Each structure stands twice: as structure tokens, then as C-alpha cells.
Amino acid sequence: MSPADTATKPPPAAERVYHHVKQAVLDRRYEGGTLLSEGELADAVGVSRTPVREALLRLEAEGLLKLYPKKGALVLPVSSQEIADVVETRLLVEQHAVAKVVPAGGRLLARLEEILEEQRVHAAAGDLAAFAAADRCFHAAIVRAAGNAILAQLYDQLRDRQLRMGVATMHAEPDRIAKNITEHTEILQALRAGDAGFASGLVQRHISWVNNLARGEAR
């Protein structure tokens, strides 16, 4: 087999199932409470049931599914406790990071403006999954710019939970789409002005409202 053939070789069957199911859970095509059957997933991806089982076990270990022998896999809803835990962790990391990046360099400011424009495009198109991904990228760019690799790695471990909650939030409260863009713009302006305290306060307000969803299951 030539190097070119190796480069274009499709991913293993279990990997294809894993990415198919995970993406569908994150963007709510498979909502919390949905029971997935091995047979349906095998047909959807075009594989046998063996790689489906392997992929589902991996997703169960990540906390996205609960397996029930001979029945299938239940997509776990986002719990109020998970929301509260993620919000608390984000506040600890992001308020520290946004204060540390001041004075913000031109590269970071340009990147944040670029992501804001991506959010506007996704909002206009009604693509909530892409909007949530861009939202996450905005905050992750600030965390990475703070220069603490360990903190950035910790933050990256929240990625899937943030994306899933982001899509759920936009469905539950559509007006948050415009507010999200406005609040990101305010954070960017505070960074341009070099006001670390104001930027930190804006981040605290921007993230904390999500706790309103912790009063029950995210829809």
C-alpha cells in the first residue's frame, strides 16, 4: 500500500460510529432521554453491530450514554448539577485568564474579532451547533492566551459539556443568541481598553446566568 493510499484510508468502523453518535448528542439530534438501538446505529453508519458496541462503551465512559443490555443506549440528559459544576469551573478558569491577558496583544484581539464575526454568520444562518462551537472558541482563545498550558488543558476537558450545554441553551432561550454576541463584544472592548477588572466582571456576568438552567434539566 502506498503512502497516498494510507493517507486516504477511512477511519475504523468503531471510530466512525463514535463520531456519528457523539456529534449527534452534542448538537441535540439525539436529545437527552433518547434510547438508541445498536441495529439502528449500525444501519445509519453502515457497519456491523460489533463496532457499534465498542463505540457505545467509549461514550458511556465519557458520561454521555448509559448502556442497557439487550435494550440499547440511553442518551443522558444534562443535569442541573452538571450545569452548576461546569459554571463553577469556568468561572475559576476564565476570570483568572481574562485578567491575566491584559494588556491584550493584537493577535488575540484580532482572533476574538474574527470569532465574533463567525458567530454573527452562524446566528444569521440559524446554525446553533456552529454558533455554540464558536462561542466556546471565543472563551478558549482567551484561556490559551493566558499562557498556562495546564490550565488550558483543564479547560479543554470541558469542551464537550460546553458544546452540549450551549446548544441546549440556545434552544431553551433563543434570545440568548443576540445577548451572547453583545456580551462577547463588551468583553472584547474591555480587553481593548486594558481594563482587567471590568473584563473579569463581564465574564462573571456572562457565564453565571447559565445557572438559571440549573433549576431543572436543560431542555
PDB file of C-alpha atoms in Angstrom:
ATOM      1  CA  MET A   1       0.000   0.000   0.000  1.00  0.00           C
ATOM      2  CA  SER A   2       1.381   3.414  -0.968  1.00  0.00           C
ATOM      3  CA  PRO A   3       1.611   6.367   1.450  1.00  0.00           C
ATOM      4  CA  ALA A   4      -1.188   8.055  -0.518  1.00  0.00           C
ATOM      5  CA  ASP A   5      -3.467   5.044  -0.010  1.00  0.00           C
ATOM      6  CA  THR A   6      -2.692   5.062   3.696  1.00  0.00           C
ATOM      7  CA  ALA A   7      -3.485   8.765   3.976  1.00  0.00           C
ATOM      8  CA  THR A   8      -6.922   8.337   2.385  1.00  0.00           C
ATOM      9  CA  LYS A   9      -7.852   5.173   4.254  1.00  0.00           C
ATOM     10  CA  PRO A  10     -11.192   5.682   6.068  1.00  0.00           C
ATOM     11  CA  PRO A  11     -11.226   5.572   9.874  1.00  0.00           C
ATOM     12  CA  PRO A  12     -12.096   2.261  11.579  1.00  0.00           C
ATOM     13  CA  ALA A  13     -15.783   1.384  11.858  1.00  0.00           C
ATOM     14  CA  ALA A  14     -15.921   1.911  15.621  1.00  0.00           C
ATOM     15  CA  GLU A  15     -14.365   5.361  15.219  1.00  0.00           C
ATOM     16  CA  ARG A  16     -16.993   6.318  12.634  1.00  0.00           C
ATOM     17  CA  VAL A  17     -19.816   5.230  14.932  1.00  0.00           C
ATOM     18  CA  TYR A  18     -18.241   7.055  17.856  1.00  0.00           C
ATOM     19  CA  HIS A  19     -18.026  10.362  15.987  1.00  0.00           C
ATOM     20  CA  HIS A  20     -21.511   9.957  14.478  1.00  0.00           C
ATOM     21  CA  VAL A  21     -23.198   9.373  17.845  1.00  0.00           C
ATOM     22  CA  LYS A  22     -21.108  11.881  19.777  1.00  0.00           C
ATOM     23  CA  GLN A  23     -21.755  14.709  17.328  1.00  0.00           C
ATOM     24  CA  ALA A  24     -25.464  13.899  17.257  1.00  0.00           C
ATOM     25  CA  VAL A  25     -25.603  14.028  21.066  1.00  0.00           C
ATOM     26  CA  LEU A  26     -23.648  17.290  21.252  1.00  0.00           C
ATOM     27  CA  ASP A  27     -25.830  19.106  18.729  1.00  0.00           C
ATOM     28  CA  ARG A  28     -29.060  17.552  20.118  1.00  0.00           C
ATOM     29  CA  ARG A  29     -30.065  15.464  17.119  1.00  0.00           C
ATOM     30  CA  TYR A  30     -30.075  12.736  19.779  1.00  0.00           C
ATOM     31  CA  GLU A  31     -31.628  14.531  22.730  1.00  0.00           C
ATOM     32  CA  GLY A  32     -31.416  13.559  26.387  1.00  0.00           C
ATOM     33  CA  GLY A  33     -33.749  10.655  27.115  1.00  0.00           C
ATOM     34  CA  THR A  34     -33.464   9.153  23.614  1.00  0.00           C
ATOM     35  CA  LEU A  35     -32.954   5.376  23.527  1.00  0.00           C
ATOM     36  CA  LEU A  36     -30.560   4.344  20.756  1.00  0.00           C
ATOM     37  CA  SER A  37     -30.565   0.788  19.423  1.00  0.00           C
ATOM     38  CA  GLU A  38     -27.462  -0.953  18.129  1.00  0.00           C
ATOM     39  CA  GLY A  39     -29.272  -2.038  14.977  1.00  0.00           C
ATOM     40  CA  GLU A  40     -30.435   1.460  14.062  1.00  0.00           C
ATOM     41  CA  LEU A  41     -26.971   2.894  14.608  1.00  0.00           C
ATOM     42  CA  ALA A  42     -25.354   0.112  12.585  1.00  0.00           C
ATOM     43  CA  ASP A  43     -27.720   0.885   9.692  1.00  0.00           C
ATOM     44  CA  ALA A  44     -27.183   4.641   9.991  1.00  0.00           C
ATOM     45  CA  VAL A  45     -23.393   4.376   9.764  1.00  0.00           C
ATOM     46  CA  GLY A  46     -23.268   1.295   7.523  1.00  0.00           C
ATOM     47  CA  VAL A  47     -21.364  -1.038   9.854  1.00  0.00           C
ATOM     48  CA  SER A  48     -21.949  -4.228  11.805  1.00  0.00           C
ATOM     49  CA  ARG A  49     -23.096  -4.247  15.433  1.00  0.00           C
ATOM     50  CA  THR A  50     -19.674  -5.107  16.872  1.00  0.00           C
ATOM     51  CA  PRO A  51     -18.091  -1.665  16.265  1.00  0.00           C
ATOM     52  CA  VAL A  52     -21.340  -0.065  17.466  1.00  0.00           C
ATOM     53  CA  ARG A  53     -20.961  -1.782  20.853  1.00  0.00           C
ATOM     54  CA  GLU A  54     -17.323  -0.661  21.047  1.00  0.00           C
ATOM     55  CA  ALA A  55     -18.265   2.952  20.307  1.00  0.00           C
ATOM     56  CA  LEU A  56     -21.153   2.966  22.792  1.00  0.00           C
ATOM     57  CA  LEU A  57     -18.906   1.648  25.570  1.00  0.00           C
ATOM     58  CA  ARG A  58     -16.492   4.503  24.895  1.00  0.00           C
ATOM     59  CA  LEU A  59     -19.300   7.069  25.003  1.00  0.00           C
ATOM     60  CA  GLU A  60     -20.653   5.590  28.225  1.00  0.00           C
ATOM     61  CA  ALA A  61     -17.200   6.041  29.786  1.00  0.00           C
ATOM     62  CA  GLU A  62     -17.374   9.723  28.770  1.00  0.00           C
ATOM     63  CA  GLY A  63     -20.695  10.125  30.569  1.00  0.00           C
ATOM     64  CA  LEU A  64     -22.842  10.791  27.513  1.00  0.00           C
ATOM     65  CA  LEU A  65     -24.739   7.484  27.454  1.00  0.00           C
ATOM     66  CA  LYS A  66     -25.999   4.757  29.769  1.00  0.00           C
ATOM     67  CA  LEU A  67     -25.993   1.247  28.318  1.00  0.00           C
ATOM     68  CA  TYR A  68     -28.823  -1.192  28.972  1.00  0.00           C
ATOM     69  CA  PRO A  69     -28.102  -4.782  27.830  1.00  0.00           C
ATOM     70  CA  LYS A  70     -30.480  -6.008  25.102  1.00  0.00           C
ATOM     71  CA  LYS A  71     -32.244  -2.632  25.057  1.00  0.00           C
ATOM     72  CA  GLY A  72     -29.742  -0.112  23.782  1.00  0.00           C
ATOM     73  CA  ALA A  73     -28.107   3.079  24.985  1.00  0.00           C
ATOM     74  CA  LEU A  74     -29.902   5.945  26.699  1.00  0.00           C
ATOM     75  CA  VAL A  75     -28.685   9.472  25.950  1.00  0.00           C
ATOM     76  CA  LEU A  76     -28.195  11.053  29.373  1.00  0.00           C
ATOM     77  CA  PRO A  77     -29.803  14.468  29.899  1.00  0.00           C
ATOM     78  CA  VAL A  78     -27.704  17.395  31.068  1.00  0.00           C
ATOM     79  CA  SER A  79     -28.351  17.522  34.807  1.00  0.00           C
ATOM     80  CA  SER A  80     -28.689  20.640  36.939  1.00  0.00           C
ATOM     81  CA  GLN A  81     -25.654  19.524  38.962  1.00  0.00           C
ATOM     82  CA  GLU A  82     -23.529  19.176  35.821  1.00  0.00           C
ATOM     83  CA  ILE A  83     -24.511  22.697  34.763  1.00  0.00           C
ATOM     84  CA  ALA A  84     -23.598  24.099  38.174  1.00  0.00           C
ATOM     85  CA  ASP A  85     -20.257  22.258  38.206  1.00  0.00           C
ATOM     86  CA  VAL A  86     -19.310  23.454  34.732  1.00  0.00           C
ATOM     87  CA  VAL A  87     -20.253  27.056  35.543  1.00  0.00           C
ATOM     88  CA  GLU A  88     -18.173  26.980  38.724  1.00  0.00           C
ATOM     89  CA  THR A  89     -15.144  25.568  36.912  1.00  0.00           C
ATOM     90  CA  ARG A  90     -15.464  28.021  34.033  1.00  0.00           C
ATOM     91  CA  LEU A  91     -15.607  30.976  36.415  1.00  0.00           C
ATOM     92  CA  LEU A  92     -12.453  29.857  38.206  1.00  0.00           C
ATOM     93  CA  VAL A  93     -10.520  29.415  34.973  1.00  0.00           C
ATOM     94  CA  GLU A  94     -11.907  32.204  32.796  1.00  0.00           C
ATOM     95  CA  GLN A  95     -11.912  35.072  35.283  1.00  0.00           C
ATOM     96  CA  HIS A  96      -8.280  34.319  36.057  1.00  0.00           C
ATOM     97  CA  ALA A  97      -7.403  34.056  32.358  1.00  0.00           C
ATOM     98  CA  VAL A  98      -9.159  37.224  31.185  1.00  0.00           C
ATOM     99  CA  ALA A  99      -7.411  39.273  33.886  1.00  0.00           C
ATOM    100  CA  LYS A 100      -4.049  37.730  33.047  1.00  0.00           C
ATOM    101  CA  VAL A 101      -4.175  38.533  29.307  1.00  0.00           C
ATOM    102  CA  VAL A 102      -4.434  42.272  29.994  1.00  0.00           C
ATOM    103  CA  PRO A 103      -2.848  44.114  28.278  1.00  0.00           C
ATOM    104  CA  ALA A 104      -4.162  42.008  25.401  1.00  0.00           C
ATOM    105  CA  GLY A 105      -1.975  41.661  22.335  1.00  0.00           C
ATOM    106  CA  GLY A 106      -3.082  42.472  18.824  1.00  0.00           C
ATOM    107  CA  ARG A 107      -3.107  38.822  17.771  1.00  0.00           C
ATOM    108  CA  LEU A 108      -5.619  37.859  20.492  1.00  0.00           C
ATOM    109  CA  LEU A 109      -7.836  40.870  19.797  1.00  0.00           C
ATOM    110  CA  ALA A 110      -7.877  40.088  16.077  1.00  0.00           C
ATOM    111  CA  ARG A 111      -8.718  36.434  16.751  1.00  0.00           C
ATOM    112  CA  LEU A 112     -11.599  37.364  19.065  1.00  0.00           C
ATOM    113  CA  GLU A 113     -12.997  39.776  16.467  1.00  0.00           C
ATOM    114  CA  GLU A 114     -12.748  37.018  13.862  1.00  0.00           C
ATOM    115  CA  ILE A 115     -14.672  34.583  16.088  1.00  0.00           C
ATOM    116  CA  LEU A 116     -17.315  37.231  16.793  1.00  0.00           C
ATOM    117  CA  GLU A 117     -17.873  37.602  13.066  1.00  0.00           C
ATOM    118  CA  GLU A 118     -18.198  33.820  12.747  1.00  0.00           C
ATOM    119  CA  GLN A 119     -20.859  33.916  15.467  1.00  0.00           C
ATOM    120  CA  ARG A 120     -22.795  36.588  13.592  1.00  0.00           C
ATOM    121  CA  VAL A 121     -22.732  34.465  10.434  1.00  0.00           C
ATOM    122  CA  HIS A 122     -23.880  31.322  12.280  1.00  0.00           C
ATOM    123  CA  ALA A 123     -26.610  33.269  14.078  1.00  0.00           C
ATOM    124  CA  ALA A 124     -27.935  34.625  10.778  1.00  0.00           C
ATOM    125  CA  ALA A 125     -27.947  31.108   9.338  1.00  0.00           C
ATOM    126  CA  GLY A 126     -29.675  29.658  12.421  1.00  0.00           C
ATOM    127  CA  ASP A 127     -26.883  27.108  12.873  1.00  0.00           C
ATOM    128  CA  LEU A 128     -26.983  26.655  16.654  1.00  0.00           C
ATOM    129  CA  ALA A 129     -24.361  23.912  16.771  1.00  0.00           C
ATOM    130  CA  ALA A 130     -21.836  26.037  14.872  1.00  0.00           C
ATOM    131  CA  PHE A 131     -22.773  29.075  16.974  1.00  0.00           C
ATOM    132  CA  ALA A 132     -22.142  27.130  20.201  1.00  0.00           C
ATOM    133  CA  ALA A 133     -18.792  25.918  18.844  1.00  0.00           C
ATOM    134  CA  ALA A 134     -17.763  29.489  18.014  1.00  0.00           C
ATOM    135  CA  ASP A 135     -18.892  30.626  21.464  1.00  0.00           C
ATOM    136  CA  ARG A 136     -16.644  28.026  23.040  1.00  0.00           C
ATOM    137  CA  CYS A 137     -13.738  29.066  20.765  1.00  0.00           C
ATOM    138  CA  PHE A 138     -14.068  32.697  21.908  1.00  0.00           C
ATOM    139  CA  HIS A 139     -13.526  31.777  25.544  1.00  0.00           C
ATOM    140  CA  ALA A 140     -10.899  29.127  24.792  1.00  0.00           C
ATOM    141  CA  ALA A 141      -8.832  31.681  22.855  1.00  0.00           C
ATOM    142  CA  ILE A 142      -8.641  33.870  25.964  1.00  0.00           C
ATOM    143  CA  VAL A 143      -7.717  30.931  28.189  1.00  0.00           C
ATOM    144  CA  ARG A 144      -4.947  29.807  25.834  1.00  0.00           C
ATOM    145  CA  ALA A 145      -3.615  33.360  25.562  1.00  0.00           C
ATOM    146  CA  ALA A 146      -3.142  33.438  29.343  1.00  0.00           C
ATOM    147  CA  GLY A 147      -0.123  31.189  28.781  1.00  0.00           C
ATOM    148  CA  ASN A 148      -0.783  28.456  31.358  1.00  0.00           C
ATOM    149  CA  ALA A 149      -0.692  25.161  29.454  1.00  0.00           C
ATOM    150  CA  ILE A 150      -2.007  23.110  32.370  1.00  0.00           C
ATOM    151  CA  LEU A 151      -4.947  25.458  32.863  1.00  0.00           C
ATOM    152  CA  ALA A 152      -5.675  25.385  29.130  1.00  0.00           C
ATOM    153  CA  GLN A 153      -5.651  21.578  29.165  1.00  0.00           C
ATOM    154  CA  LEU A 154      -8.058  21.537  32.107  1.00  0.00           C
ATOM    155  CA  TYR A 155     -10.338  23.939  30.260  1.00  0.00           C
ATOM    156  CA  ASP A 156     -10.272  21.779  27.144  1.00  0.00           C
ATOM    157  CA  GLN A 157     -11.685  18.887  29.180  1.00  0.00           C
ATOM    158  CA  LEU A 158     -14.909  20.895  29.477  1.00  0.00           C
ATOM    159  CA  ARG A 159     -15.264  21.146  25.703  1.00  0.00           C
ATOM    160  CA  ASP A 160     -17.976  18.537  25.104  1.00  0.00           C
ATOM    161  CA  ARG A 161     -20.049  19.652  28.074  1.00  0.00           C
ATOM    162  CA  GLN A 162     -19.811  23.288  26.963  1.00  0.00           C
ATOM    163  CA  LEU A 163     -20.885  22.481  23.412  1.00  0.00           C
ATOM    164  CA  ARG A 164     -23.829  20.374  24.529  1.00  0.00           C
ATOM    165  CA  MET A 165     -24.995  22.942  27.076  1.00  0.00           C
ATOM    166  CA  GLY A 166     -24.528  25.732  24.545  1.00  0.00           C
ATOM    167  CA  VAL A 167     -26.869  24.148  22.015  1.00  0.00           C
ATOM    168  CA  ALA A 168     -29.395  23.283  24.741  1.00  0.00           C
ATOM    169  CA  THR A 169     -29.273  26.862  25.991  1.00  0.00           C
ATOM    170  CA  MET A 170     -29.927  28.370  22.572  1.00  0.00           C
ATOM    171  CA  HIS A 171     -32.922  26.091  22.104  1.00  0.00           C
ATOM    172  CA  ALA A 172     -34.279  26.906  25.570  1.00  0.00           C
ATOM    173  CA  GLU A 173     -33.666  30.663  25.367  1.00  0.00           C
ATOM    174  CA  PRO A 174     -33.326  31.832  21.724  1.00  0.00           C
ATOM    175  CA  ASP A 175     -32.842  35.470  22.800  1.00  0.00           C
ATOM    176  CA  ARG A 176     -29.503  34.431  24.290  1.00  0.00           C
ATOM    177  CA  ILE A 177     -28.024  34.284  20.783  1.00  0.00           C
ATOM    178  CA  ALA A 178     -28.093  38.063  20.358  1.00  0.00           C
ATOM    179  CA  LYS A 179     -27.174  38.625  24.016  1.00  0.00           C
ATOM    180  CA  ASN A 180     -24.202  36.291  23.656  1.00  0.00           C
ATOM    181  CA  ILE A 181     -22.835  38.350  20.761  1.00  0.00           C
ATOM    182  CA  THR A 182     -23.417  41.586  22.681  1.00  0.00           C
ATOM    183  CA  GLU A 183     -21.663  40.296  25.796  1.00  0.00           C
ATOM    184  CA  HIS A 184     -18.716  38.940  23.803  1.00  0.00           C
ATOM    185  CA  THR A 185     -18.423  42.365  22.149  1.00  0.00           C
ATOM    186  CA  GLU A 186     -18.335  44.017  25.582  1.00  0.00           C
ATOM    187  CA  ILE A 187     -15.620  41.614  26.778  1.00  0.00           C
ATOM    188  CA  LEU A 188     -13.571  42.369  23.665  1.00  0.00           C
ATOM    189  CA  GLN A 189     -13.980  46.125  24.210  1.00  0.00           C
ATOM    190  CA  ALA A 190     -12.831  45.793  27.833  1.00  0.00           C
ATOM    191  CA  LEU A 191      -9.751  43.886  26.689  1.00  0.00           C
ATOM    192  CA  ARG A 192      -9.007  46.591  24.099  1.00  0.00           C
ATOM    193  CA  ALA A 193      -9.307  49.213  26.842  1.00  0.00           C
ATOM    194  CA  GLY A 194      -6.921  47.249  29.067  1.00  0.00           C
ATOM    195  CA  ASP A 195      -9.409  47.128  31.955  1.00  0.00           C
ATOM    196  CA  ALA A 196      -8.749  43.789  33.650  1.00  0.00           C
ATOM    197  CA  GLY A 197     -11.240  44.285  36.478  1.00  0.00           C
ATOM    198  CA  PHE A 198     -14.072  45.291  34.150  1.00  0.00           C
ATOM    199  CA  ALA A 199     -13.313  42.400  31.784  1.00  0.00           C
ATOM    200  CA  SER A 200     -13.349  39.932  34.678  1.00  0.00           C
ATOM    201  CA  GLY A 201     -16.697  41.283  35.868  1.00  0.00           C
ATOM    202  CA  LEU A 202     -18.168  40.950  32.377  1.00  0.00           C
ATOM    203  CA  VAL A 203     -17.001  37.337  32.157  1.00  0.00           C
ATOM    204  CA  GLN A 204     -18.543  36.619  35.569  1.00  0.00           C
ATOM    205  CA  ARG A 205     -21.898  38.030  34.466  1.00  0.00           C
ATOM    206  CA  HIS A 206     -21.733  36.340  31.072  1.00  0.00           C
ATOM    207  CA  ILE A 207     -21.134  32.856  32.488  1.00  0.00           C
ATOM    208  CA  SER A 208     -23.157  32.984  35.707  1.00  0.00           C
ATOM    209  CA  TRP A 209     -26.576  33.401  34.104  1.00  0.00           C
ATOM    210  CA  VAL A 210     -26.355  29.775  32.897  1.00  0.00           C
ATOM    211  CA  ASN A 211     -27.096  28.747  36.476  1.00  0.00           C
ATOM    212  CA  ASN A 212     -30.708  29.687  35.725  1.00  0.00           C
ATOM    213  CA  LEU A 213     -30.827  26.432  33.791  1.00  0.00           C
ATOM    214  CA  ALA A 214     -29.685  24.536  36.865  1.00  0.00           C
ATOM    215  CA  ARG A 215     -33.169  24.781  38.311  1.00  0.00           C
ATOM    216  CA  GLY A 216     -34.053  21.712  36.276  1.00  0.00           C
ATOM    217  CA  GLU A 217     -32.960  19.573  33.324  1.00  0.00           C
ATOM    218  CA  ALA A 218     -31.676  21.544  30.357  1.00  0.00           C
ATOM    219  CA  ARG A 219     -34.172  21.263  27.560  1.00  0.00           C
TER     220      ARG A 219
END
